[in-house]
Short mmCIF file of C-alpha atoms in Angstrom, two decimals:
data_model
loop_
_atom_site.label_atom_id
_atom_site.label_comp_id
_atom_site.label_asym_id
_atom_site.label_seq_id
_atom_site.Cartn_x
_atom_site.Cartn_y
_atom_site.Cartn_z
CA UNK A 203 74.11 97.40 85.77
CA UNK A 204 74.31 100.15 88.51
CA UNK A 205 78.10 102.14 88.49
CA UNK A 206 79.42 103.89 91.55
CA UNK A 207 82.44 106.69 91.02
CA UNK A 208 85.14 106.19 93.22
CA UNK A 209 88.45 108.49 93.35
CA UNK A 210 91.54 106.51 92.76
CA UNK A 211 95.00 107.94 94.63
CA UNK A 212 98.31 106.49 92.13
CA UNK A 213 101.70 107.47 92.34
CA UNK A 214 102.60 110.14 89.18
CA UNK A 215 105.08 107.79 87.80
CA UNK A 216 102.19 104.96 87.81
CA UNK A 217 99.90 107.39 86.63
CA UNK A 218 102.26 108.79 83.77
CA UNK A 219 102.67 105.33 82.66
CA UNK A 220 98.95 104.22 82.55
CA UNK A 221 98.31 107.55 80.14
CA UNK A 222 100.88 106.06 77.88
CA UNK A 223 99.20 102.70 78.26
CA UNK A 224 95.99 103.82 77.00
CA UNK A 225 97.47 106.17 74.27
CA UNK A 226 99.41 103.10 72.89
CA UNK A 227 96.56 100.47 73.11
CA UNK A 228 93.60 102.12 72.54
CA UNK A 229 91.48 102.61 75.73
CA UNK A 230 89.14 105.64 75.50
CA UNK A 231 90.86 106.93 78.94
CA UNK A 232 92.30 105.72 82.39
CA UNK A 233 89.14 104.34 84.15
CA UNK A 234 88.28 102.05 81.19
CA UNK A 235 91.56 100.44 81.51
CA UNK A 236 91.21 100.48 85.39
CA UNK A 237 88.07 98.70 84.73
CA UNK A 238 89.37 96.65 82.38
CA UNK A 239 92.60 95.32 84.32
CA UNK A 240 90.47 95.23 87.68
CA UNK A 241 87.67 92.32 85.74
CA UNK A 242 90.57 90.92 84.57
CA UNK A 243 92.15 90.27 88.03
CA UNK A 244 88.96 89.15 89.83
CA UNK A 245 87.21 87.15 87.01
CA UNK A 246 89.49 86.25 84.26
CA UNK A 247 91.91 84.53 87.00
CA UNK A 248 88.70 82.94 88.89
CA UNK A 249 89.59 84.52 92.21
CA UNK A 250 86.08 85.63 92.11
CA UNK A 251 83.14 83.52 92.44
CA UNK A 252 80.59 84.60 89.48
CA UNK A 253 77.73 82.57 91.36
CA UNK A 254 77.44 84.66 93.88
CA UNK A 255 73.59 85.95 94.75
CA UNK A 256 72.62 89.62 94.31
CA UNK A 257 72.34 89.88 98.37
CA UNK A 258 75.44 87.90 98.53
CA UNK A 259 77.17 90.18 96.54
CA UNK A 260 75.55 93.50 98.17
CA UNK A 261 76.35 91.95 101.63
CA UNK A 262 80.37 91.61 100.73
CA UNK A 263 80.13 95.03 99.33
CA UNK A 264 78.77 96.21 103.06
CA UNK A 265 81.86 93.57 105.05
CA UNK A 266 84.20 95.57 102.40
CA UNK A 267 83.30 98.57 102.63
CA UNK A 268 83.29 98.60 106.72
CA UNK A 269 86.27 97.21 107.40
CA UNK A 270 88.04 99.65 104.76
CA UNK A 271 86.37 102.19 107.09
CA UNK A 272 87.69 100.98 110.41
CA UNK A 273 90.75 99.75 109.31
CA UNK A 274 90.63 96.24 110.22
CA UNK A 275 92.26 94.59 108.31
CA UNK A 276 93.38 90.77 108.84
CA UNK A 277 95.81 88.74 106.62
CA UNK A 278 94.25 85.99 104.67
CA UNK A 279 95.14 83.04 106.64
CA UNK A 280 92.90 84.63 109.59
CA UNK A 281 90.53 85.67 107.04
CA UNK A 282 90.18 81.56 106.08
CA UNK A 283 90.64 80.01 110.34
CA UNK A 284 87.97 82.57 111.05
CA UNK A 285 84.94 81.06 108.62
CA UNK A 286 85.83 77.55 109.48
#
């Protein structure tokens, strides 16, 4: 599976507190439990649709990863009266 890095801005206190998480449970460092908390979020609670095609999935990457850079951002319920 391909990986991209991405930098990750936390407050210190969050930050200080995620070190101590992975000292007392056992994660190698920060990203794997970044990682780890982010698969559990989108596919343990099945807010994420697994069945997805590999263009599906590379075309929601693109919608993402535009409208992070322009900033247009839309609450949810437009998100959902928009594709009906």
């Amino acid at each position: 599976m391909e990986t991209k890095q991405i930098n990750l801005k936390i407050q210190k206190n969050l930050l200080k507190a995620a070190q101590s998480y992975v000292e007392n449970f056992g994660y190698r460092n920060i990203q794997d439990l970044a990682t780890e908390s982010m698969r559990e979020k989108i596919f343990d609670k099945n807010q994420f649709d697994e069945t997805f095609t590999r263009e599906e999935i590379e075309l929601i990457d693109i919608i993402i990863s535009k409208t992070l850079k322009n900033k247009e951002f839309i609450s949810e319920k437009e998100l959902f009266k928009s594709l009906k």
